[in-house]
mmCIF file with all atom_site columns, C-alpha atoms in Angstrom:
data_model
loop_
_atom_site.group_PDB
_atom_site.id
_atom_site.type_symbol
_atom_site.label_atom_id
_atom_site.label_alt_id
_atom_site.label_comp_id
_atom_site.label_asym_id
_atom_site.label_entity_id
_atom_site.label_seq_id
_atom_site.pdbx_PDB_ins_code
_atom_site.Cartn_x
_atom_site.Cartn_y
_atom_site.Cartn_z
_atom_site.occupancy
_atom_site.B_iso_or_equiv
_atom_site.pdbx_formal_charge
_atom_site.auth_seq_id
_atom_site.auth_comp_id
_atom_site.auth_asym_id
_atom_site.auth_atom_id
_atom_site.pdbx_PDB_model_num
ATOM 1   C CA . MET A 1 1   ? -76.390 -13.585 27.760 1.00 0.00 ? 1   MET A CA 1
ATOM 2   C CA . ALA A 1 2   ? -76.007 -10.721 24.657 1.00 0.00 ? 2   ALA A CA 1
ATOM 3   C CA . THR A 1 3   ? -79.031 -8.719  26.739 1.00 0.00 ? 3   THR A CA 1
ATOM 4   C CA . ASP A 1 4   ? -77.058 -8.969  30.097 1.00 0.00 ? 4   ASP A CA 1
ATOM 5   C CA . PHE A 1 5   ? -73.965 -7.841  27.767 1.00 0.00 ? 5   PHE A CA 1
ATOM 6   C CA . PHE A 1 6   ? -75.954 -5.151  26.487 1.00 0.00 ? 6   PHE A CA 1
ATOM 7   C CA . ASP A 1 7   ? -77.331 -4.088  30.237 1.00 0.00 ? 7   ASP A CA 1
ATOM 8   C CA . ARG A 1 8   ? -73.829 -3.647  31.187 1.00 0.00 ? 8   ARG A CA 1
ATOM 9   C CA . LEU A 1 9   ? -72.469 -1.383  28.302 1.00 0.00 ? 9   LEU A CA 1
ATOM 10  C CA . PRO A 1 10  ? -74.870 1.705   29.598 1.00 0.00 ? 10  PRO A CA 1
ATOM 11  C CA . LEU A 1 11  ? -72.515 4.067   27.202 1.00 0.00 ? 11  LEU A CA 1
ATOM 12  C CA . ILE A 1 12  ? -73.308 2.550   24.151 1.00 0.00 ? 12  ILE A CA 1
ATOM 13  C CA . PHE A 1 13  ? -76.494 0.994   24.921 1.00 0.00 ? 13  PHE A CA 1
ATOM 14  C CA . GLY A 1 14  ? -78.189 2.954   27.913 1.00 0.00 ? 14  GLY A CA 1
ATOM 15  C CA . GLY A 1 15  ? -81.480 4.549   26.482 1.00 0.00 ? 15  GLY A CA 1
ATOM 16  C CA . LEU A 1 16  ? -82.417 2.677   23.414 1.00 0.00 ? 16  LEU A CA 1
ATOM 17  C CA . ASN A 1 17  ? -85.887 1.754   23.452 1.00 0.00 ? 17  ASN A CA 1
ATOM 18  C CA . SER A 1 18  ? -86.643 -2.152  22.801 1.00 0.00 ? 18  SER A CA 1
ATOM 19  C CA . GLN A 1 19  ? -87.169 -1.505  18.714 1.00 0.00 ? 19  GLN A CA 1
ATOM 20  C CA . GLN A 1 20  ? -83.423 0.006   18.737 1.00 0.00 ? 20  GLN A CA 1
ATOM 21  C CA . LEU A 1 21  ? -82.068 -2.766  20.740 1.00 0.00 ? 21  LEU A CA 1
ATOM 22  C CA . ASP A 1 22  ? -83.828 -5.308  18.485 1.00 0.00 ? 22  ASP A CA 1
ATOM 23  C CA . VAL A 1 23  ? -82.005 -4.069  15.172 1.00 0.00 ? 23  VAL A CA 1
ATOM 24  C CA . LEU A 1 24  ? -78.670 -4.330  17.284 1.00 0.00 ? 24  LEU A CA 1
ATOM 25  C CA . ARG A 1 25  ? -78.867 -7.217  19.117 1.00 0.00 ? 25  ARG A CA 1
ATOM 26  C CA . PRO A 1 26  ? -78.348 -9.604  16.116 1.00 0.00 ? 26  PRO A CA 1
ATOM 27  C CA . LEU A 1 27  ? -75.065 -7.770  15.107 1.00 0.00 ? 27  LEU A CA 1
ATOM 28  C CA . PHE A 1 28  ? -73.554 -7.642  18.186 1.00 0.00 ? 28  PHE A CA 1
ATOM 29  C CA . ILE A 1 29  ? -72.419 -11.815 19.355 1.00 0.00 ? 29  ILE A CA 1
ATOM 30  C CA . PRO A 1 30  ? -71.224 -12.713 22.918 1.00 0.00 ? 30  PRO A CA 1
ATOM 31  C CA . VAL A 1 31  ? -67.329 -13.259 23.309 1.00 0.00 ? 31  VAL A CA 1
ATOM 32  C CA . GLU A 1 32  ? -65.556 -14.688 25.790 1.00 0.00 ? 32  GLU A CA 1
ATOM 33  C CA . CYS A 1 33  ? -61.762 -15.373 25.546 1.00 0.00 ? 33  CYS A CA 1
ATOM 34  C CA . PHE A 1 34  ? -59.065 -16.764 28.673 1.00 0.00 ? 34  PHE A CA 1
ATOM 35  C CA . SER A 1 35  ? -56.042 -14.840 29.218 1.00 0.00 ? 35  SER A CA 1
ATOM 36  C CA . GLY A 1 36  ? -53.824 -14.491 26.752 1.00 0.00 ? 36  GLY A CA 1
ATOM 37  C CA . THR A 1 37  ? -56.087 -14.843 23.502 1.00 0.00 ? 37  THR A CA 1
ATOM 38  C CA . VAL A 1 38  ? -54.877 -13.019 20.826 1.00 0.00 ? 38  VAL A CA 1
ATOM 39  C CA . LEU A 1 39  ? -58.268 -10.928 19.041 1.00 0.00 ? 39  LEU A CA 1
ATOM 40  C CA . PHE A 1 40  ? -56.242 -9.653  16.314 1.00 0.00 ? 40  PHE A CA 1
ATOM 41  C CA . GLU A 1 41  ? -52.586 -8.736  15.468 1.00 0.00 ? 41  GLU A CA 1
ATOM 42  C CA . GLN A 1 42  ? -51.022 -5.849  13.744 1.00 0.00 ? 42  GLN A CA 1
ATOM 43  C CA . GLY A 1 43  ? -51.542 -6.093  10.326 1.00 0.00 ? 43  GLY A CA 1
ATOM 44  C CA . ASP A 1 44  ? -54.371 -8.481  10.207 1.00 0.00 ? 44  ASP A CA 1
ATOM 45  C CA . PRO A 1 45  ? -57.565 -7.614  8.412  1.00 0.00 ? 45  PRO A CA 1
ATOM 46  C CA . ALA A 1 46  ? -59.855 -5.473  10.255 1.00 0.00 ? 46  ALA A CA 1
ATOM 47  C CA . GLU A 1 47  ? -62.691 -7.529  10.329 1.00 0.00 ? 47  GLU A CA 1
ATOM 48  C CA . TYR A 1 48  ? -64.616 -6.690  13.839 1.00 0.00 ? 48  TYR A CA 1
ATOM 49  C CA . LEU A 1 49  ? -64.799 -4.168  16.741 1.00 0.00 ? 49  LEU A CA 1
ATOM 50  C CA . PHE A 1 50  ? -64.837 -5.577  20.138 1.00 0.00 ? 50  PHE A CA 1
ATOM 51  C CA . LEU A 1 51  ? -66.940 -3.813  22.870 1.00 0.00 ? 51  LEU A CA 1
ATOM 52  C CA . VAL A 1 52  ? -65.171 -5.043  26.304 1.00 0.00 ? 52  VAL A CA 1
ATOM 53  C CA . VAL A 1 53  ? -67.890 -5.703  28.587 1.00 0.00 ? 53  VAL A CA 1
ATOM 54  C CA . SER A 1 54  ? -65.564 -7.648  31.491 1.00 0.00 ? 54  SER A CA 1
ATOM 55  C CA . GLY A 1 55  ? -61.586 -8.008  32.089 1.00 0.00 ? 55  GLY A CA 1
ATOM 56  C CA . GLU A 1 56  ? -58.596 -6.130  30.292 1.00 0.00 ? 56  GLU A CA 1
ATOM 57  C CA . VAL A 1 57  ? -57.385 -6.357  26.882 1.00 0.00 ? 57  VAL A CA 1
ATOM 58  C CA . VAL A 1 58  ? -53.721 -4.967  26.019 1.00 0.00 ? 58  VAL A CA 1
ATOM 59  C CA . ILE A 1 59  ? -53.036 -2.917  22.789 1.00 0.00 ? 59  ILE A CA 1
ATOM 60  C CA . ARG A 1 60  ? -49.708 -3.508  21.319 1.00 0.00 ? 60  ARG A CA 1
ATOM 61  C CA . TYR A 1 61  ? -48.304 -1.378  18.210 1.00 0.00 ? 61  TYR A CA 1
ATOM 62  C CA . LYS A 1 62  ? -44.968 -2.550  17.032 1.00 0.00 ? 62  LYS A CA 1
ATOM 63  C CA . PRO A 1 63  ? -43.087 0.001   15.236 1.00 0.00 ? 63  PRO A CA 1
ATOM 64  C CA . ASP A 1 64  ? -41.007 -0.492  12.232 1.00 0.00 ? 64  ASP A CA 1
ATOM 65  C CA . ASP A 1 65  ? -37.694 0.444   14.502 1.00 0.00 ? 65  ASP A CA 1
ATOM 66  C CA . GLY A 1 66  ? -38.406 -1.262  17.524 1.00 0.00 ? 66  GLY A CA 1
ATOM 67  C CA . PRO A 1 67  ? -40.220 -3.915  20.057 1.00 0.00 ? 67  PRO A CA 1
ATOM 68  C CA . ALA A 1 68  ? -43.312 -3.525  20.318 1.00 0.00 ? 68  ALA A CA 1
ATOM 69  C CA . ILE A 1 69  ? -45.087 -1.362  22.987 1.00 0.00 ? 69  ILE A CA 1
ATOM 70  C CA . THR A 1 70  ? -48.145 -1.467  24.967 1.00 0.00 ? 70  THR A CA 1
ATOM 71  C CA . VAL A 1 71  ? -49.804 1.507   23.959 1.00 0.00 ? 71  VAL A CA 1
ATOM 72  C CA . ALA A 1 72  ? -53.131 1.220   25.964 1.00 0.00 ? 72  ALA A CA 1
ATOM 73  C CA . ARG A 1 73  ? -55.058 -1.125  28.731 1.00 0.00 ? 73  ARG A CA 1
ATOM 74  C CA . VAL A 1 74  ? -58.625 -1.291  27.803 1.00 0.00 ? 74  VAL A CA 1
ATOM 75  C CA . HIS A 1 75  ? -61.184 -1.539  30.349 1.00 0.00 ? 75  HIS A CA 1
ATOM 76  C CA . PRO A 1 76  ? -64.962 -2.287  30.525 1.00 0.00 ? 76  PRO A CA 1
ATOM 77  C CA . GLY A 1 77  ? -67.161 -0.252  28.414 1.00 0.00 ? 77  GLY A CA 1
ATOM 78  C CA . SER A 1 78  ? -64.220 0.653   25.771 1.00 0.00 ? 78  SER A CA 1
ATOM 79  C CA . VAL A 1 79  ? -63.573 -0.760  22.654 1.00 0.00 ? 79  VAL A CA 1
ATOM 80  C CA . VAL A 1 80  ? -61.134 -2.356  20.921 1.00 0.00 ? 80  VAL A CA 1
ATOM 81  C CA . GLY A 1 81  ? -60.327 -2.802  16.851 1.00 0.00 ? 81  GLY A CA 1
ATOM 82  C CA . TRP A 1 82  ? -62.114 0.325   15.536 1.00 0.00 ? 82  TRP A CA 1
ATOM 83  C CA . SER A 1 83  ? -60.034 0.196   12.533 1.00 0.00 ? 83  SER A CA 1
ATOM 84  C CA . ALA A 1 84  ? -63.104 -2.307  11.595 1.00 0.00 ? 84  ALA A CA 1
ATOM 85  C CA . ALA A 1 85  ? -65.593 0.357   12.199 1.00 0.00 ? 85  ALA A CA 1
ATOM 86  C CA . LEU A 1 86  ? -63.365 2.464   10.089 1.00 0.00 ? 86  LEU A CA 1
ATOM 87  C CA . GLY A 1 87  ? -63.632 0.486   7.137  1.00 0.00 ? 87  GLY A CA 1
ATOM 88  C CA . ASN A 1 88  ? -59.288 0.186   7.478  1.00 0.00 ? 88  ASN A CA 1
ATOM 89  C CA . PRO A 1 89  ? -58.450 -3.079  5.494  1.00 0.00 ? 89  PRO A CA 1
ATOM 90  C CA . ALA A 1 90  ? -55.786 -4.125  8.494  1.00 0.00 ? 90  ALA A CA 1
ATOM 91  C CA . TYR A 1 91  ? -55.420 -3.417  12.494 1.00 0.00 ? 91  TYR A CA 1
ATOM 92  C CA . THR A 1 92  ? -52.787 -0.622  13.114 1.00 0.00 ? 92  THR A CA 1
ATOM 93  C CA . SER A 1 93  ? -52.228 -2.467  16.184 1.00 0.00 ? 93  SER A CA 1
ATOM 94  C CA . GLY A 1 94  ? -52.386 -5.797  17.916 1.00 0.00 ? 94  GLY A CA 1
ATOM 95  C CA . ALA A 1 95  ? -54.777 -6.670  20.955 1.00 0.00 ? 95  ALA A CA 1
ATOM 96  C CA . VAL A 1 96  ? -54.172 -9.555  23.315 1.00 0.00 ? 96  VAL A CA 1
ATOM 97  C CA . CYS A 1 97  ? -56.869 -10.518 26.312 1.00 0.00 ? 97  CYS A CA 1
ATOM 98  C CA . GLU A 1 98  ? -54.981 -9.634  29.622 1.00 0.00 ? 98  GLU A CA 1
ATOM 99  C CA . THR A 1 99  ? -57.387 -11.472 31.579 1.00 0.00 ? 99  THR A CA 1
ATOM 100 C CA . TYR A 1 100 ? -60.213 -13.344 31.252 1.00 0.00 ? 100 TYR A CA 1
ATOM 101 C CA . THR A 1 101 ? -62.715 -11.225 28.903 1.00 0.00 ? 101 THR A CA 1
ATOM 102 C CA . GLN A 1 102 ? -66.275 -10.748 28.091 1.00 0.00 ? 102 GLN A CA 1
ATOM 103 C CA . MET A 1 103 ? -66.804 -8.454  24.917 1.00 0.00 ? 103 MET A CA 1
ATOM 104 C CA . LEU A 1 104 ? -69.565 -7.978  22.458 1.00 0.00 ? 104 LEU A CA 1
ATOM 105 C CA . ARG A 1 105 ? -67.861 -8.712  18.683 1.00 0.00 ? 105 ARG A CA 1
ATOM 106 C CA . VAL A 1 106 ? -69.567 -6.601  15.582 1.00 0.00 ? 106 VAL A CA 1
ATOM 107 C CA . ARG A 1 107 ? -68.444 -6.907  11.802 1.00 0.00 ? 107 ARG A CA 1
ATOM 108 C CA . GLY A 1 108 ? -67.384 -3.043  11.177 1.00 0.00 ? 108 GLY A CA 1
ATOM 109 C CA . TYR A 1 109 ? -68.973 -4.086  7.281  1.00 0.00 ? 109 TYR A CA 1
ATOM 110 C CA . ASP A 1 110 ? -71.869 -4.870  9.397  1.00 0.00 ? 110 ASP A CA 1
ATOM 111 C CA . LEU A 1 111 ? -72.255 -1.255  11.312 1.00 0.00 ? 111 LEU A CA 1
ATOM 112 C CA . ARG A 1 112 ? -71.457 0.205   8.109  1.00 0.00 ? 112 ARG A CA 1
ATOM 113 C CA . LEU A 1 113 ? -74.731 -1.881  6.309  1.00 0.00 ? 113 LEU A CA 1
ATOM 114 C CA . LEU A 1 114 ? -76.634 -0.711  9.454  1.00 0.00 ? 114 LEU A CA 1
ATOM 115 C CA . CYS A 1 115 ? -76.142 3.067   8.759  1.00 0.00 ? 115 CYS A CA 1
ATOM 116 C CA . ASN A 1 116 ? -77.662 2.330   5.258  1.00 0.00 ? 116 ASN A CA 1
ATOM 117 C CA . ALA A 1 117 ? -80.395 0.218   6.263  1.00 0.00 ? 117 ALA A CA 1
ATOM 118 C CA . ASP A 1 118 ? -81.260 2.257   9.554  1.00 0.00 ? 118 ASP A CA 1
ATOM 119 C CA . PRO A 1 119 ? -79.660 5.601   9.473  1.00 0.00 ? 119 PRO A CA 1
ATOM 120 C CA . ASP A 1 120 ? -80.903 6.647   12.878 1.00 0.00 ? 120 ASP A CA 1
ATOM 121 C CA . VAL A 1 121 ? -79.976 3.514   14.884 1.00 0.00 ? 121 VAL A CA 1
ATOM 122 C CA . GLY A 1 122 ? -76.344 3.399   12.860 1.00 0.00 ? 122 GLY A CA 1
ATOM 123 C CA . PHE A 1 123 ? -75.626 6.858   13.016 1.00 0.00 ? 123 PHE A CA 1
ATOM 124 C CA . LEU A 1 124 ? -76.592 6.890   17.166 1.00 0.00 ? 124 LEU A CA 1
ATOM 125 C CA . ILE A 1 125 ? -74.269 3.673   17.822 1.00 0.00 ? 125 ILE A CA 1
ATOM 126 C CA . LEU A 1 126 ? -71.606 5.025   15.814 1.00 0.00 ? 126 LEU A CA 1
ATOM 127 C CA . GLU A 1 127 ? -71.745 8.231   17.756 1.00 0.00 ? 127 GLU A CA 1
ATOM 128 C CA . ARG A 1 128 ? -71.712 6.297   20.890 1.00 0.00 ? 128 ARG A CA 1
ATOM 129 C CA . LEU A 1 129 ? -68.420 4.783   19.821 1.00 0.00 ? 129 LEU A CA 1
ATOM 130 C CA . ALA A 1 130 ? -67.159 7.638   18.881 1.00 0.00 ? 130 ALA A CA 1
ATOM 131 C CA . LYS A 1 131 ? -67.166 9.121   21.904 1.00 0.00 ? 131 LYS A CA 1
ATOM 132 C CA . VAL A 1 132 ? -65.799 6.223   24.018 1.00 0.00 ? 132 VAL A CA 1
ATOM 133 C CA . ILE A 1 133 ? -63.136 5.906   21.311 1.00 0.00 ? 133 ILE A CA 1
ATOM 134 C CA . ALA A 1 134 ? -61.940 9.573   21.937 1.00 0.00 ? 134 ALA A CA 1
ATOM 135 C CA . GLU A 1 135 ? -61.765 9.345   25.319 1.00 0.00 ? 135 GLU A CA 1
ATOM 136 C CA . ARG A 1 136 ? -59.405 6.470   24.682 1.00 0.00 ? 136 ARG A CA 1
ATOM 137 C CA . LEU A 1 137 ? -57.587 8.719   22.561 1.00 0.00 ? 137 LEU A CA 1
ATOM 138 C CA . ARG A 1 138 ? -57.616 11.633  25.075 1.00 0.00 ? 138 ARG A CA 1
ATOM 139 C CA . LYS A 1 139 ? -55.928 9.027   27.616 1.00 0.00 ? 139 LYS A CA 1
ATOM 140 C CA . GLY A 1 140 ? -54.056 7.382   25.099 1.00 0.00 ? 140 GLY A CA 1
ATOM 141 C CA . GLN A 1 141 ? -52.531 11.171  24.328 1.00 0.00 ? 141 GLN A CA 1
ATOM 142 C CA . ASP A 1 142 ? -51.857 11.504  27.840 1.00 0.00 ? 142 ASP A CA 1
ATOM 143 C CA . GLN A 1 143 ? -50.225 8.126   28.194 1.00 0.00 ? 143 GLN A CA 1
ATOM 144 C CA . ILE A 1 144 ? -47.828 8.776   24.971 1.00 0.00 ? 144 ILE A CA 1
ATOM 145 C CA . LEU A 1 145 ? -47.099 12.478  26.371 1.00 0.00 ? 145 LEU A CA 1
ATOM 146 C CA . ALA A 1 146 ? -45.798 11.094  29.627 1.00 0.00 ? 146 ALA A CA 1
ATOM 147 C CA . LEU A 1 147 ? -43.966 8.312   27.840 1.00 0.00 ? 147 LEU A CA 1
ATOM 148 C CA . LEU A 1 148 ? -42.074 10.770  25.697 1.00 0.00 ? 148 LEU A CA 1
ATOM 149 C CA . LEU A 1 149 ? -41.508 12.919  28.355 1.00 0.00 ? 149 LEU A CA 1
ATOM 150 C CA . GLN A 1 150 ? -39.920 10.128  30.589 1.00 0.00 ? 150 GLN A CA 1
ATOM 151 C CA . GLY A 1 151 ? -37.762 9.660   27.035 1.00 0.00 ? 151 GLY A CA 1
ATOM 152 C CA . LEU A 1 152 ? -36.462 13.243  27.066 1.00 0.00 ? 152 LEU A CA 1
ATOM 153 C CA . ARG A 1 153 ? -35.679 12.868  31.180 1.00 0.00 ? 153 ARG A CA 1
ATOM 154 C CA . ASN A 1 154 ? -33.598 10.014  29.872 1.00 0.00 ? 154 ASN A CA 1
ATOM 155 C CA . GLY A 1 155 ? -32.087 11.496  27.348 1.00 0.00 ? 155 GLY A CA 1
ATOM 156 C CA . MET A 1 156 ? -30.646 14.612  29.013 1.00 0.00 ? 156 MET A CA 1
ATOM 157 C CA . ASP A 1 157 ? -29.527 12.262  31.999 1.00 0.00 ? 157 ASP A CA 1
ATOM 158 C CA . CYS A 1 158 ? -27.418 10.486  29.357 1.00 0.00 ? 158 CYS A CA 1
ATOM 159 C CA . VAL A 1 159 ? -26.040 13.973  27.772 1.00 0.00 ? 159 VAL A CA 1
ATOM 160 C CA . ARG A 1 160 ? -25.144 15.082  31.430 1.00 0.00 ? 160 ARG A CA 1
ATOM 161 C CA . GLU A 1 161 ? -23.261 11.749  31.980 1.00 0.00 ? 161 GLU A CA 1
ATOM 162 C CA . ASN A 1 162 ? -21.283 12.192  28.849 1.00 0.00 ? 162 ASN A CA 1
ATOM 163 C CA . GLN A 1 163 ? -20.243 15.639  29.418 1.00 0.00 ? 163 GLN A CA 1
#
């Protein structure tokens, strides 16, 4: 099953030779979750990074002064829980499977150990993960800008109504 999952994530595992894949396979564990499964809550210890193979995961952030908001919808080929890879002590947001979802799960600690034990493979995987994460951040930035602009428009409408 993990081999099939590796084949379905070409942005991360594509082009790696069999020796490199043999180093990585024991670290990445296949996980299948039903809709509604909570992967982690905001503030939980950041232990695992998840690579989404199929399905959809919703990322929610709860500011101190308001209700939780959906900040991203993560689709196949992307990453969830990168706080674990960064070595952060806690997740900065929560993640819930929106649909039946298949993933590969890896401990952040194991990724960091890999970088020490096999720097070539470790840094290659981290570089690929960084590209996937950066793309999601770029898209997230666009989404946040749209929300801010909508809030600005709504605020201006309220000002006009009160004049």
